[in-house]
Short mmCIF file of C-alpha atoms in Angstrom, two decimals:
data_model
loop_
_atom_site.label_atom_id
_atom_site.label_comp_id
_atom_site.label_asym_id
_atom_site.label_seq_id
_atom_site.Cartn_x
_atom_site.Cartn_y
_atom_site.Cartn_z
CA UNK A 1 119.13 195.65 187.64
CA UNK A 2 118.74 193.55 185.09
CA UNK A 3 116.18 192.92 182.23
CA UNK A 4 114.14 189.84 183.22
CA UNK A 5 112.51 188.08 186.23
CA UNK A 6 115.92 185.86 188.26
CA UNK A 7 113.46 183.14 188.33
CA UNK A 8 116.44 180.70 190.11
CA UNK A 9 118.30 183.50 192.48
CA UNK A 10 120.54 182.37 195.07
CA UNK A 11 122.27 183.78 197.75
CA UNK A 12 124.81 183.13 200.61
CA UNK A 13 125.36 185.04 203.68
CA UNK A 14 128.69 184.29 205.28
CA UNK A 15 128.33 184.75 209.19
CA UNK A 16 131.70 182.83 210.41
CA UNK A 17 132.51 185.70 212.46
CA UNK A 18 129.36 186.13 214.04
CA UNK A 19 129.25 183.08 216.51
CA UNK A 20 131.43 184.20 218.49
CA UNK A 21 129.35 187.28 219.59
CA UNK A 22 125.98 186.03 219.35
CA UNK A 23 124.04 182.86 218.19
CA UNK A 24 121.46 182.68 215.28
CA UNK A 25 117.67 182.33 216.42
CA UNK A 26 116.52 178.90 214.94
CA UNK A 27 113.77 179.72 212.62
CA UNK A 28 113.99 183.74 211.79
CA UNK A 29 114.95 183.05 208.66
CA UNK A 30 112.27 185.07 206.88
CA UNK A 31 111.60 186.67 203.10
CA UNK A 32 109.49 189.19 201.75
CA UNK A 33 106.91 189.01 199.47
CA UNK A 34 105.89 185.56 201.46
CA UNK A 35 106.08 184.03 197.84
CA UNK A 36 109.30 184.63 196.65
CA UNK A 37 111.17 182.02 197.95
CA UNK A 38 112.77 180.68 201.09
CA UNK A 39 115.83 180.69 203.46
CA UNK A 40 117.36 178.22 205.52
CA UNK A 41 120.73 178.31 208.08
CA UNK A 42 123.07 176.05 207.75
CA UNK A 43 124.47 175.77 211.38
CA UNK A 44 127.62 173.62 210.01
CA UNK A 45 128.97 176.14 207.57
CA UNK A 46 127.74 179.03 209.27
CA UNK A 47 125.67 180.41 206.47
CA UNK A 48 121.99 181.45 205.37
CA UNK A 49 121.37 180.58 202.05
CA UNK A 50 118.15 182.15 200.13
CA UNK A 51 116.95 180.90 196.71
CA UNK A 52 113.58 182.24 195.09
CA UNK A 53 112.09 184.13 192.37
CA UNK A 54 112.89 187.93 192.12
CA UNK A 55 111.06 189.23 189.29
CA UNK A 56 112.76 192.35 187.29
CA UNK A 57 112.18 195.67 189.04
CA UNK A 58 111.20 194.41 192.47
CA UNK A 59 113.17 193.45 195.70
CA UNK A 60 112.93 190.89 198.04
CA UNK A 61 114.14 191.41 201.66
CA UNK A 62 115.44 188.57 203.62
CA UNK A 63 116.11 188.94 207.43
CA UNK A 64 116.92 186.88 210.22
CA UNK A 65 117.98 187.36 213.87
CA UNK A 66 120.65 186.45 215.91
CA UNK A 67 120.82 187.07 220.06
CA UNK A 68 123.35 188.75 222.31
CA UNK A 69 124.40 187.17 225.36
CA UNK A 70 123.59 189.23 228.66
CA UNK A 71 127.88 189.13 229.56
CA UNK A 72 129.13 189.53 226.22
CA UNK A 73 132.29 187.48 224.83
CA UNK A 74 134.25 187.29 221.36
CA UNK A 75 135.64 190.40 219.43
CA UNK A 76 132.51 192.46 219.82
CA UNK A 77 132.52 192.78 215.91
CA UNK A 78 129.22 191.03 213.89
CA UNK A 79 130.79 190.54 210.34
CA UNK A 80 128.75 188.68 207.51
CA UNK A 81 129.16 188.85 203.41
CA UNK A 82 127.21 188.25 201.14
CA UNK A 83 127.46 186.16 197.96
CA UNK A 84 125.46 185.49 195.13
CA UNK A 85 127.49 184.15 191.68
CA UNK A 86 126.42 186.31 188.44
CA UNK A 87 126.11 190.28 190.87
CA UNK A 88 128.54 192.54 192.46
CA UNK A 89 128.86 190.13 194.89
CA UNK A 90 130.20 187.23 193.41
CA UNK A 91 132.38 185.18 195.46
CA UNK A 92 135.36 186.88 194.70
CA UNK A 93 134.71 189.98 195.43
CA UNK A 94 135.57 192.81 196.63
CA UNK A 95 132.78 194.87 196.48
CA UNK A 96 131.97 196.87 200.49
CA UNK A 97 128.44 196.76 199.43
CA UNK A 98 128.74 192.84 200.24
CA UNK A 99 129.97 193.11 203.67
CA UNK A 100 128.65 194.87 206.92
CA UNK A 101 130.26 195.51 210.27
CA UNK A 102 128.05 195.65 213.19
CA UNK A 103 130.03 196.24 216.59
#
């Protein structure tokens, strides 16, 4: 944690390997508290990106929802990481508290 409000916070979550297991619900994007900020997928680059206000000592949760196809296809693995420059999860990485494995 650290010792004042992220007024500015941003976050990425990589889902390249997701699409080819399942395909992102257009719209879930959603955050809690409702006034913290907002979240968007950007179908192109395969990401959701989250910016808002997270003031010191509290959390915000940010979920979305992607669907399984009745005969399922790809690798059968749901990979995404997340980013967000100035944490443990900067860019580069390698932190396992930045990635999670669904299969």
């Amino acid at each position: 944690m650290g010792s004042g409000d992220a007024r500015r916070f941003r976050f990425t979550d990589d889902l390249r390997d997701v699409p080819d297991d399942a395909a992102f619900v257009a719209g879930s994007v959603n955050s809690g508290p409702p006034e913290a900020g907002s979240g968007a997928y950007d179908a192109r680059a395969r990401t959701v990106t989250w910016t808002g206000a997270v003031p010191v000592g509290q959390a915000v949760t940010v979920t979305y929802r992607v669907r399984l196809p009745e005969r399922p296809h790809g690798d059968g693995v749901l990979t995404h990481r997340v980013t967000a420059p100035g944490t443990n999860c900067a860019p580069d990485s390698s932190d396992p508290a930045c990635t999670t494995t669904t299969s």
